[in-house]
Short mmCIF file of C-alpha atoms in Angstrom, two decimals:
data_model
loop_
_atom_site.label_atom_id
_atom_site.label_comp_id
_atom_site.label_asym_id
_atom_site.label_seq_id
_atom_site.Cartn_x
_atom_site.Cartn_y
_atom_site.Cartn_z
CA UNK I 218 23.57 76.36 40.62
CA UNK I 219 22.92 79.86 41.88
CA UNK I 220 24.31 81.13 45.56
CA UNK I 221 22.43 83.58 47.99
CA UNK I 222 24.48 86.52 48.81
CA UNK I 223 22.46 89.04 50.91
CA UNK I 224 20.97 91.54 48.14
CA UNK I 225 20.87 95.05 48.58
CA UNK I 226 17.47 96.34 48.52
CA UNK I 227 18.48 99.72 47.01
CA UNK I 228 19.11 98.13 43.19
CA UNK I 229 14.74 97.92 43.63
CA UNK I 230 14.73 101.18 44.54
CA UNK I 231 17.38 103.53 42.81
CA UNK I 232 17.06 106.06 40.21
CA UNK I 233 18.01 104.42 36.78
CA UNK I 234 18.61 107.66 35.21
CA UNK I 235 22.16 106.12 34.37
CA UNK I 236 20.32 103.47 32.09
CA UNK I 237 18.33 103.16 29.10
CA UNK I 238 16.39 105.82 28.11
CA UNK I 239 14.24 103.46 25.28
CA UNK I 240 11.96 101.18 26.51
CA UNK I 241 13.42 97.82 27.89
CA UNK I 242 11.72 95.02 26.43
CA UNK I 243 11.98 91.96 28.74
CA UNK I 244 9.77 88.80 28.62
CA UNK I 245 9.80 86.48 31.39
CA UNK I 246 8.65 82.87 30.13
CA UNK I 247 6.86 81.31 32.60
CA UNK I 248 3.46 82.61 34.96
CA UNK I 249 4.41 80.97 38.08
CA UNK I 250 5.21 82.56 41.16
CA UNK I 251 8.68 82.70 40.06
CA UNK I 252 7.38 84.43 37.01
CA UNK I 253 5.22 87.07 38.71
CA UNK I 254 7.84 88.17 41.20
CA UNK I 255 10.25 88.75 38.72
CA UNK I 256 7.90 90.94 36.34
CA UNK I 257 6.72 92.60 39.52
CA UNK I 258 10.23 93.99 40.45
CA UNK I 259 11.58 94.59 37.03
CA UNK I 260 8.44 96.63 36.58
CA UNK I 261 9.21 98.36 39.45
CA UNK I 262 12.86 98.72 39.08
CA UNK I 263 12.77 100.15 35.93
CA UNK I 264 10.29 102.74 34.85
CA UNK I 265 10.78 101.81 31.10
CA UNK I 266 10.27 98.57 31.04
CA UNK I 267 7.49 96.71 29.41
CA UNK I 268 7.24 93.21 30.28
CA UNK I 269 5.64 90.09 28.88
CA UNK I 270 4.99 86.98 30.45
CA UNK I 271 4.06 83.45 28.29
CA UNK I 272 2.95 80.24 29.75
CA UNK I 273 2.46 77.15 27.66
CA UNK I 274 -1.50 77.39 29.51
CA UNK I 275 -4.00 79.62 28.54
CA UNK I 276 -3.89 80.16 32.15
CA UNK I 277 -1.35 82.02 34.89
CA UNK I 278 -0.28 81.42 37.79
CA UNK I 279 1.58 78.01 37.51
CA UNK I 280 1.69 76.22 40.59
CA UNK I 281 0.04 78.46 42.69
CA UNK I 282 -3.48 76.94 40.40
CA UNK I 283 -2.29 73.48 39.96
CA UNK I 284 -0.13 72.81 42.57
CA UNK I 285 -0.73 74.22 45.76
CA UNK I 286 -3.30 71.93 48.25
CA UNK I 287 -7.55 72.87 47.09
CA UNK I 288 -7.59 72.42 50.71
CA UNK I 289 -5.18 75.18 51.29
CA UNK I 290 -7.38 78.29 50.09
CA UNK I 291 -5.20 80.99 51.84
CA UNK I 292 -2.03 80.03 49.98
CA UNK I 293 -3.90 81.25 46.97
CA UNK I 294 -4.21 84.44 48.01
CA UNK I 295 -1.27 85.78 46.24
CA UNK I 296 -3.10 85.16 42.98
CA UNK I 297 -4.61 88.68 43.98
CA UNK I 298 -1.42 90.15 44.45
CA UNK I 299 0.34 88.31 40.78
CA UNK I 300 -3.21 89.96 39.02
CA UNK I 301 -2.22 93.35 39.58
CA UNK I 302 1.68 92.90 38.02
CA UNK I 303 -0.83 91.36 34.89
CA UNK I 304 -2.94 94.30 34.56
CA UNK I 305 -0.11 97.07 34.83
CA UNK I 306 -0.29 99.34 31.89
CA UNK I 307 3.61 98.03 31.16
CA UNK I 308 2.66 94.46 31.24
CA UNK I 309 1.04 91.54 29.14
CA UNK I 310 0.01 87.89 29.12
CA UNK I 311 0.70 85.66 26.34
CA UNK I 312 -1.15 82.30 27.53
CA UNK I 313 -0.86 79.18 25.12
CA UNK I 314 1.83 80.39 24.01
CA UNK I 315 4.76 76.93 24.51
CA UNK I 316 8.22 77.76 24.09
CA UNK I 317 10.41 75.35 21.81
CA UNK I 318 7.12 75.24 19.37
CA UNK I 319 5.32 78.44 19.18
CA UNK I 320 8.64 80.45 19.46
CA UNK I 321 11.82 79.37 19.90
CA UNK I 322 14.69 80.42 22.60
CA UNK I 323 16.22 82.13 20.14
CA UNK I 324 13.38 84.00 18.23
CA UNK I 325 12.73 85.32 21.96
CA UNK I 326 16.21 86.76 22.38
CA UNK I 327 16.06 88.27 19.07
CA UNK I 328 12.67 89.72 20.24
CA UNK I 329 13.91 91.13 23.05
CA UNK I 330 16.29 92.78 25.15
CA UNK I 331 15.93 90.57 28.33
CA UNK I 332 14.60 86.71 28.80
CA UNK I 333 14.01 85.78 31.81
CA UNK I 334 13.17 81.46 31.96
CA UNK I 335 10.91 80.64 34.75
CA UNK I 336 8.97 78.27 33.12
CA UNK I 337 9.93 75.47 36.53
CA UNK I 338 10.35 71.77 36.79
CA UNK I 339 7.22 70.28 34.72
CA UNK I 340 9.12 66.50 34.67
CA UNK I 341 9.78 63.76 37.64
CA UNK I 342 12.25 62.45 38.59
CA UNK I 343 13.01 58.08 38.25
CA UNK I 344 14.11 55.78 40.92
CA UNK I 345 15.57 53.99 38.50
CA UNK I 346 14.22 50.21 39.84
CA UNK I 347 12.56 47.12 38.11
CA UNK I 348 9.05 47.35 38.03
CA UNK I 349 8.68 51.38 38.06
CA UNK I 350 6.68 51.33 34.49
CA UNK I 351 3.67 49.10 36.15
CA UNK I 352 0.38 50.10 36.54
CA UNK I 353 -0.65 51.62 39.47
CA UNK I 354 2.14 53.53 39.45
CA UNK I 355 2.31 57.06 39.31
CA UNK I 356 3.97 60.31 40.12
CA UNK I 357 2.87 62.71 42.64
CA UNK I 358 3.39 65.64 40.21
CA UNK I 359 0.55 64.03 37.92
CA UNK I 360 -1.67 62.94 41.06
CA UNK I 361 -1.43 66.77 42.17
CA UNK I 362 -2.23 68.10 38.51
CA UNK I 363 -5.23 65.79 37.87
CA UNK I 364 -6.22 66.29 41.34
CA UNK I 365 -6.12 70.08 40.98
CA UNK I 366 -7.87 70.47 36.96
CA UNK I 367 -4.75 70.92 35.23
CA UNK I 368 -5.83 70.04 31.42
CA UNK I 369 -2.41 67.50 30.67
CA UNK I 370 -3.69 65.33 33.38
CA UNK I 371 -7.45 65.27 33.13
CA UNK I 372 -6.88 61.70 31.96
CA UNK I 373 -4.90 60.14 34.67
CA UNK I 374 -7.59 58.04 35.68
CA UNK I 375 -5.87 56.76 39.25
CA UNK I 376 -7.49 53.58 39.82
CA UNK I 377 -8.60 54.10 44.28
CA UNK I 378 -11.21 51.48 43.92
CA UNK I 379 -9.35 48.13 43.45
CA UNK I 380 -6.89 48.20 46.53
CA UNK I 381 -7.44 49.53 50.21
CA UNK I 382 -3.45 50.20 50.32
CA UNK I 383 -0.97 53.21 48.85
CA UNK I 384 2.44 53.83 49.07
CA UNK I 385 3.65 57.22 48.85
CA UNK I 386 7.16 57.49 48.11
CA UNK I 387 9.09 60.53 49.40
CA UNK I 388 8.66 62.28 53.36
CA UNK I 389 8.31 65.87 52.09
CA UNK I 390 5.26 68.53 51.68
CA UNK I 391 4.76 67.20 48.47
CA UNK I 392 3.77 63.42 50.18
CA UNK I 393 2.11 64.44 52.79
CA UNK I 394 -0.33 66.70 50.16
CA UNK I 395 -1.41 63.91 48.55
CA UNK I 396 -1.32 61.51 51.73
CA UNK I 397 -3.88 63.89 53.13
CA UNK I 398 -6.35 64.00 50.20
CA UNK I 399 -6.53 60.28 49.52
CA UNK I 400 -6.94 60.38 53.68
CA UNK I 401 -9.58 63.89 54.47
CA UNK I 402 -13.16 63.36 54.46
CA UNK I 403 -14.49 63.48 50.91
CA UNK I 404 -17.17 66.11 52.75
CA UNK I 405 -14.47 68.77 53.51
CA UNK I 406 -12.55 68.49 50.54
CA UNK I 407 -16.23 69.18 48.89
CA UNK I 408 -16.65 72.80 49.45
CA UNK I 409 -12.86 73.35 47.79
CA UNK I 410 -11.63 73.98 44.29
CA UNK I 411 -11.08 70.45 43.85
CA UNK I 412 -11.67 68.77 40.41
CA UNK I 413 -15.04 67.40 40.31
CA UNK I 414 -13.71 63.98 38.86
CA UNK I 415 -11.23 64.06 41.39
CA UNK I 416 -14.09 64.45 43.97
CA UNK I 417 -16.23 62.31 42.72
CA UNK I 418 -12.97 59.22 42.44
CA UNK I 419 -12.24 60.10 46.36
CA UNK I 420 -15.76 59.49 47.05
CA UNK I 421 -15.91 56.21 45.73
CA UNK I 422 -12.53 54.97 47.18
CA UNK I 423 -11.55 52.18 48.80
CA UNK I 424 -7.88 53.16 49.79
CA UNK I 425 -8.07 53.17 53.43
CA UNK I 426 -4.13 52.92 54.49
CA UNK I 427 -1.06 54.96 52.92
CA UNK I 428 2.61 54.17 54.00
CA UNK I 429 4.60 56.74 53.89
CA UNK I 430 8.00 55.65 52.96
CA UNK I 431 11.09 57.61 53.74
CA UNK I 432 14.88 56.06 53.25
CA UNK I 433 15.77 58.15 56.25
CA UNK I 434 14.60 58.67 59.97
CA UNK I 435 12.09 61.26 61.77
CA UNK I 436 15.00 63.29 62.89
CA UNK I 437 15.63 64.11 58.77
CA UNK I 438 11.88 64.07 57.58
CA UNK I 439 11.29 66.48 54.99
CA UNK I 440 7.93 67.99 55.83
CA UNK I 441 7.35 71.32 57.61
CA UNK I 442 5.41 71.59 61.13
CA UNK I 443 2.54 73.42 59.37
CA UNK I 444 1.49 70.30 56.87
CA UNK I 445 2.68 67.51 59.92
CA UNK I 446 0.07 68.90 62.30
CA UNK I 447 -2.73 69.54 59.59
CA UNK I 448 -2.50 65.59 58.70
CA UNK I 449 -1.95 64.65 62.38
CA UNK I 450 -5.36 66.46 62.76
CA UNK I 451 -7.67 64.50 60.06
CA UNK I 452 -10.20 63.29 62.64
CA UNK I 453 -10.42 59.61 62.82
CA UNK I 454 -7.36 58.81 61.29
CA UNK I 455 -4.54 56.03 62.92
CA UNK I 456 -1.33 57.10 62.61
CA UNK I 457 1.28 54.43 62.45
CA UNK I 458 4.72 54.85 63.70
CA UNK I 459 7.10 52.53 64.59
CA UNK I 460 8.88 53.06 68.43
CA UNK I 461 12.03 51.67 67.13
CA UNK I 462 12.24 54.50 64.55
CA UNK I 463 12.51 57.04 67.03
CA UNK I 464 14.91 56.29 69.23
CA UNK I 465 18.02 59.23 68.43
CA UNK I 466 21.80 58.83 67.99
CA UNK I 467 24.13 61.40 69.60
CA UNK I 468 24.34 62.42 65.82
CA UNK I 469 20.74 63.02 65.78
CA UNK I 470 20.50 65.00 68.70
CA UNK I 471 22.89 67.18 67.33
CA UNK I 472 21.24 67.60 64.43
CA UNK I 473 18.31 68.45 66.50
CA UNK I 474 19.91 71.18 68.25
CA UNK I 475 21.17 73.15 65.64
CA UNK I 476 17.69 72.73 63.48
CA UNK I 477 14.77 74.17 65.47
CA UNK I 478 11.95 73.28 62.53
CA UNK I 479 12.95 69.63 62.50
CA UNK I 480 13.39 69.67 66.35
CA UNK I 481 9.91 70.36 65.95
CA UNK I 482 8.94 67.82 63.35
CA UNK I 483 10.42 65.22 65.77
CA UNK I 484 8.48 66.02 68.59
CA UNK I 485 5.38 66.48 66.69
CA UNK I 486 6.02 62.60 65.33
CA UNK I 487 6.72 61.74 69.02
CA UNK I 488 3.73 62.92 70.15
CA UNK I 489 1.65 61.28 67.38
CA UNK I 490 3.25 58.34 68.43
CA UNK I 491 2.83 58.00 71.86
CA UNK I 492 -0.97 59.42 72.12
CA UNK I 493 -2.51 57.34 69.72
CA UNK I 494 -3.75 53.82 70.15
CA UNK I 495 -1.31 50.87 69.15
CA UNK I 496 -3.87 49.38 66.58
CA UNK I 497 -6.69 51.05 64.24
CA UNK I 498 -10.11 50.57 64.97
CA UNK I 499 -12.33 49.04 61.87
CA UNK I 500 -13.73 52.46 60.94
CA UNK I 501 -10.36 54.08 61.05
CA UNK I 502 -8.12 55.68 57.90
CA UNK I 503 -4.56 54.67 58.45
CA UNK I 504 -1.42 56.50 58.45
CA UNK I 505 2.15 55.05 58.48
CA UNK I 506 5.71 56.42 58.61
CA UNK I 507 7.67 54.11 57.25
CA UNK I 508 11.32 55.36 58.78
CA UNK I 509 14.54 54.00 56.90
CA UNK I 510 13.57 52.11 54.19
CA UNK I 511 14.04 52.79 50.47
CA UNK I 512 12.39 50.92 47.18
CA UNK I 513 14.50 48.39 45.83
CA UNK I 514 11.58 46.75 43.27
CA UNK I 515 8.27 46.77 42.44
CA UNK I 516 6.37 43.98 42.70
CA UNK I 517 3.95 42.74 39.60
CA UNK I 518 0.73 41.12 40.63
CA UNK I 519 0.13 36.79 40.18
CA UNK I 520 -2.35 37.69 37.83
CA UNK I 521 0.14 39.05 34.92
CA UNK I 522 -1.98 41.93 34.73
CA UNK I 523 1.09 44.55 34.65
CA UNK I 524 -0.05 46.31 37.66
CA UNK I 525 1.80 46.80 40.56
CA UNK I 526 1.23 44.59 43.96
CA UNK I 527 3.65 45.90 46.71
CA UNK I 528 7.07 47.22 47.23
CA UNK I 529 9.89 45.47 47.74
CA UNK I 530 11.80 47.72 50.62
CA UNK I 531 15.38 47.43 51.64
CA UNK I 532 16.10 48.36 55.72
CA UNK I 533 18.49 51.50 55.58
CA UNK I 534 21.10 53.33 58.39
CA UNK I 535 22.45 56.53 58.15
CA UNK I 536 26.36 56.83 57.56
CA UNK I 537 28.18 59.66 57.90
CA UNK I 538 30.37 61.55 60.33
CA UNK I 539 28.74 65.20 60.20
CA UNK I 540 25.17 65.19 61.27
CA UNK I 541 23.32 66.71 59.13
CA UNK I 542 25.06 65.63 56.12
CA UNK I 543 24.55 61.98 56.42
CA UNK I 544 23.34 59.41 54.01
CA UNK I 545 21.07 56.36 53.89
CA UNK I 546 22.53 53.47 52.76
CA UNK I 547 21.05 49.75 52.68
CA UNK I 548 21.95 46.96 55.22
CA UNK I 549 20.80 43.72 52.60
CA UNK I 550 17.67 43.58 54.92
CA UNK I 551 14.36 43.57 53.18
CA UNK I 552 10.36 43.71 53.47
CA UNK I 553 7.60 43.22 51.42
CA UNK I 554 4.68 46.39 51.54
CA UNK I 555 1.76 45.22 49.58
CA UNK I 556 0.10 47.72 47.58
CA UNK I 557 -2.21 48.30 44.68
CA UNK I 558 -1.09 52.24 44.23
CA UNK I 559 1.99 54.12 44.51
CA UNK I 560 2.52 57.64 44.16
CA UNK I 561 6.14 58.30 43.87
CA UNK I 562 7.23 61.85 45.11
CA UNK I 563 10.89 61.98 45.10
CA UNK I 564 11.13 65.20 43.37
CA UNK I 565 10.39 67.54 40.25
CA UNK I 566 12.73 67.55 37.14
CA UNK I 567 13.22 70.95 34.89
CA UNK I 568 12.96 69.70 30.97
CA UNK I 569 15.70 72.24 28.94
CA UNK I 570 14.23 73.54 25.51
CA UNK I 571 16.75 74.35 22.05
CA UNK I 572 19.63 76.64 23.08
CA UNK I 573 19.62 76.36 26.74
CA UNK I 574 22.55 75.58 28.46
CA UNK I 575 21.77 72.37 31.01
CA UNK I 576 23.42 71.12 33.79
CA UNK I 577 21.63 67.39 33.39
CA UNK I 578 22.98 66.11 37.04
CA UNK I 579 22.15 68.93 38.83
CA UNK I 580 18.66 69.39 37.24
CA UNK I 581 19.51 73.02 36.46
CA UNK I 582 20.55 75.93 34.24
CA UNK I 583 24.63 76.89 34.90
CA UNK I 584 24.35 80.32 36.15
CA UNK I 585 25.35 82.63 38.94
CA UNK I 586 22.99 84.77 40.50
CA UNK I 587 20.29 84.34 37.45
CA UNK I 588 23.20 85.17 35.14
CA UNK I 589 22.95 82.33 32.96
CA UNK I 590 26.10 80.83 31.71
CA UNK I 591 27.00 78.15 27.93
CA UNK I 592 28.86 75.98 30.19
CA UNK I 593 28.78 74.12 33.86
CA UNK I 594 32.28 75.19 34.44
CA UNK I 595 30.60 79.04 34.95
CA UNK I 596 33.67 80.64 32.92
CA UNK I 597 32.90 84.38 32.82
CA UNK I 598 33.76 84.25 29.50
CA UNK I 599 30.48 82.00 28.86
CA UNK I 600 28.02 84.40 30.39
CA UNK I 601 24.70 84.22 28.22
CA UNK I 602 24.40 88.10 27.91
CA UNK I 603 20.12 88.77 28.27
CA UNK I 604 19.52 85.64 29.37
CA UNK I 605 18.66 84.86 33.29
CA UNK I 606 17.00 82.68 34.99
CA UNK I 607 14.80 82.16 38.30
CA UNK I 608 12.85 79.98 40.26
CA UNK I 609 13.27 76.28 40.53
CA UNK I 610 15.25 76.57 36.62
CA UNK I 611 17.68 78.30 38.50
CA UNK I 612 18.52 76.92 42.04
CA UNK I 613 16.49 73.22 41.89
CA UNK I 614 12.76 72.26 42.83
CA UNK I 615 13.31 73.49 46.39
CA UNK I 616 11.48 76.66 48.79
CA UNK I 617 7.87 77.44 48.95
CA UNK I 618 6.17 80.46 47.14
CA UNK I 619 8.14 83.05 49.43
CA UNK I 620 11.41 81.76 48.27
CA UNK I 621 10.50 82.87 45.08
CA UNK I 622 10.21 86.28 46.37
CA UNK I 623 14.43 86.50 47.16
CA UNK I 624 15.02 84.56 44.05
CA UNK I 625 13.43 86.83 41.83
CA UNK I 626 15.04 90.17 43.92
CA UNK I 627 18.46 88.35 42.75
CA UNK I 628 17.82 88.30 39.24
CA UNK I 629 16.44 91.45 38.77
CA UNK I 630 19.60 92.90 40.92
CA UNK I 631 21.52 91.04 38.22
CA UNK I 632 19.49 92.23 34.91
CA UNK I 633 20.27 96.57 36.94
CA UNK I 634 23.52 95.84 37.08
CA UNK I 635 24.39 94.35 33.10
CA UNK I 636 22.12 97.01 32.82
CA UNK I 637 24.48 99.37 34.26
CA UNK I 638 27.57 98.48 32.68
CA UNK I 639 26.46 98.17 29.37
CA UNK I 640 26.46 94.14 29.02
CA UNK I 641 22.80 94.30 27.55
CA UNK I 642 20.70 97.29 26.45
CA UNK I 643 22.94 99.27 23.74
CA UNK I 644 22.12 101.67 21.64
CA UNK I 645 20.38 99.21 19.53
CA UNK I 646 17.76 98.50 22.14
CA UNK I 647 15.52 100.35 19.75
CA UNK I 648 15.52 98.03 17.43
CA UNK I 649 14.51 95.31 19.56
CA UNK I 650 10.55 95.24 18.96
CA UNK I 651 9.59 92.93 21.52
CA UNK I 652 5.69 92.58 22.37
CA UNK I 653 4.88 94.14 18.55
CA UNK I 654 7.32 91.90 17.02
CA UNK I 655 5.81 88.40 18.99
CA UNK I 656 2.84 89.48 18.48
CA UNK I 657 3.52 89.66 14.80
CA UNK I 658 5.52 85.87 14.98
CA UNK I 659 2.61 84.47 16.68
CA UNK I 660 0.24 85.74 14.68
CA UNK I 661 1.73 84.36 11.23
CA UNK I 662 2.38 81.15 12.60
CA UNK I 663 -1.83 80.97 13.65
CA UNK I 664 -0.90 80.77 17.05
CA UNK I 665 -3.76 81.43 19.30
CA UNK I 666 -2.88 83.35 22.87
CA UNK I 667 -4.52 84.01 25.27
CA UNK I 668 -4.41 87.35 26.84
CA UNK I 669 -5.10 88.35 30.80
CA UNK I 670 -8.91 89.64 29.81
CA UNK I 671 -9.24 86.35 27.95
CA UNK I 672 -8.17 84.35 31.31
CA UNK I 673 -10.51 86.63 33.22
CA UNK I 674 -13.45 84.79 31.12
CA UNK I 675 -12.18 81.65 32.37
CA UNK I 676 -12.25 82.90 35.73
CA UNK I 677 -15.75 84.30 35.53
CA UNK I 678 -16.37 81.09 34.09
CA UNK I 679 -15.22 79.11 36.30
CA UNK I 680 -16.82 81.14 39.62
CA UNK I 681 -19.87 80.78 37.91
CA UNK I 682 -19.99 76.78 37.68
CA UNK I 683 -18.41 76.30 41.27
CA UNK I 684 -20.99 78.91 42.60
CA UNK I 685 -23.82 76.15 42.27
CA UNK I 686 -22.38 73.61 44.82
CA UNK I 687 -20.46 76.00 46.88
CA UNK I 688 -17.49 75.71 45.56
CA UNK I 689 -15.45 78.79 45.28
CA UNK I 690 -14.75 77.30 41.54
CA UNK I 691 -15.19 74.24 39.38
CA UNK I 692 -11.76 74.28 37.07
CA UNK I 693 -12.52 74.19 33.14
CA UNK I 694 -9.79 71.05 32.57
CA UNK I 695 -9.91 70.34 28.46
CA UNK I 696 -7.94 72.88 26.36
CA UNK I 697 -10.51 72.90 23.82
CA UNK I 698 -13.47 74.58 26.93
CA UNK I 699 -10.39 76.73 28.09
CA UNK I 700 -9.58 78.01 24.79
CA UNK I 701 -13.31 78.39 24.19
CA UNK I 702 -13.91 80.84 27.01
CA UNK I 703 -10.90 82.71 26.60
CA UNK I 704 -12.06 84.14 23.16
#
């Protein structure tokens, strides 16, 4: 996993006269923040670089489009910056191009001097407990993609009518996002870019109680203050927190003293616990924070329908001598939490492709400062020259959008070092066909790729549809429809 030393910004502004005089052909796979920041910094750092960014979707922007909650429009403003990058005269977008089927990693490395993989994490971690395959259990990623109109999850159809209770396993920002979408008044969501099918389902939802389950305590909760403050501020929402869970040990005190963010999160939770009523009134929706609990198994409905009916939870305690590094272990005490829906928010997982070294235990590509190695031992002799990573594939599924800014800066600095030292970009660089070669290869395979101009057609159509209902956009959610408007 990459380590982040201080990066000298001089790398990104220094004269590159000693580097390639021929065009440097660069391909970035993935158009989320990691991909676009990499493209932007590469274009600025090397005046002869031609950068192509490819994505398996016909739409760019990755999780900014499909992961950011619809009621967080301010977070999506970064799309304007990314659009300027895509319109740069030395940059091209190839959408609807899938690494591994449309084009192989080996072929990209033959076509380009530099290949940067920044396609993120599009799969999910598993709990590995009995009942995980029951109906009514979804990953938070699927649910987020569903309400954000991702074409892969338009047919998810989560059942929000048959139960009044949902359990969310996990206590990070994504868990808070999905809880907020389930509990927020739909009138407040109606003016966002939430997909219409999701808005309709939420308007008809019977869910009134959401339980956020975490292995550790409020001192270790992984949310940020902004996200927590927002959900605590939902009108007419009862907040349930057990007073005993707020008890602090000396190790907790030390942990809070060493982390200002965690201290503020704990203070917000304590205030919410003390300021609300002990019992909800009948017209309130409810959000319950369930600390020191871990799922042991999922319970099946008695009618043998194969549907989830609850979660069998084991109480936990924290063990370990080092504050901040204590782990949750089971106590052998159990309780059942009835529910008809479960959302697992336990982390995203990256997926390897053929020809890509991968550390399955850590879920990342073995690398040092973005340079890919063919073995997890990180032996210098096994460096994959010309192949780099950025974003979640490089460091794991952690951080916010801005984290990718520094991550991309580090990877680009490694590329520039390798150029200067002659590790990549030798005299044979002119033989790399780059964009023209990719264009020809895709045409030969009848791959219908989308350009950035094609995306702008989709963008205009979505905004047109949204304007009729006072929404910023109404997303096209079918592959066929997306490709129809792209050409």
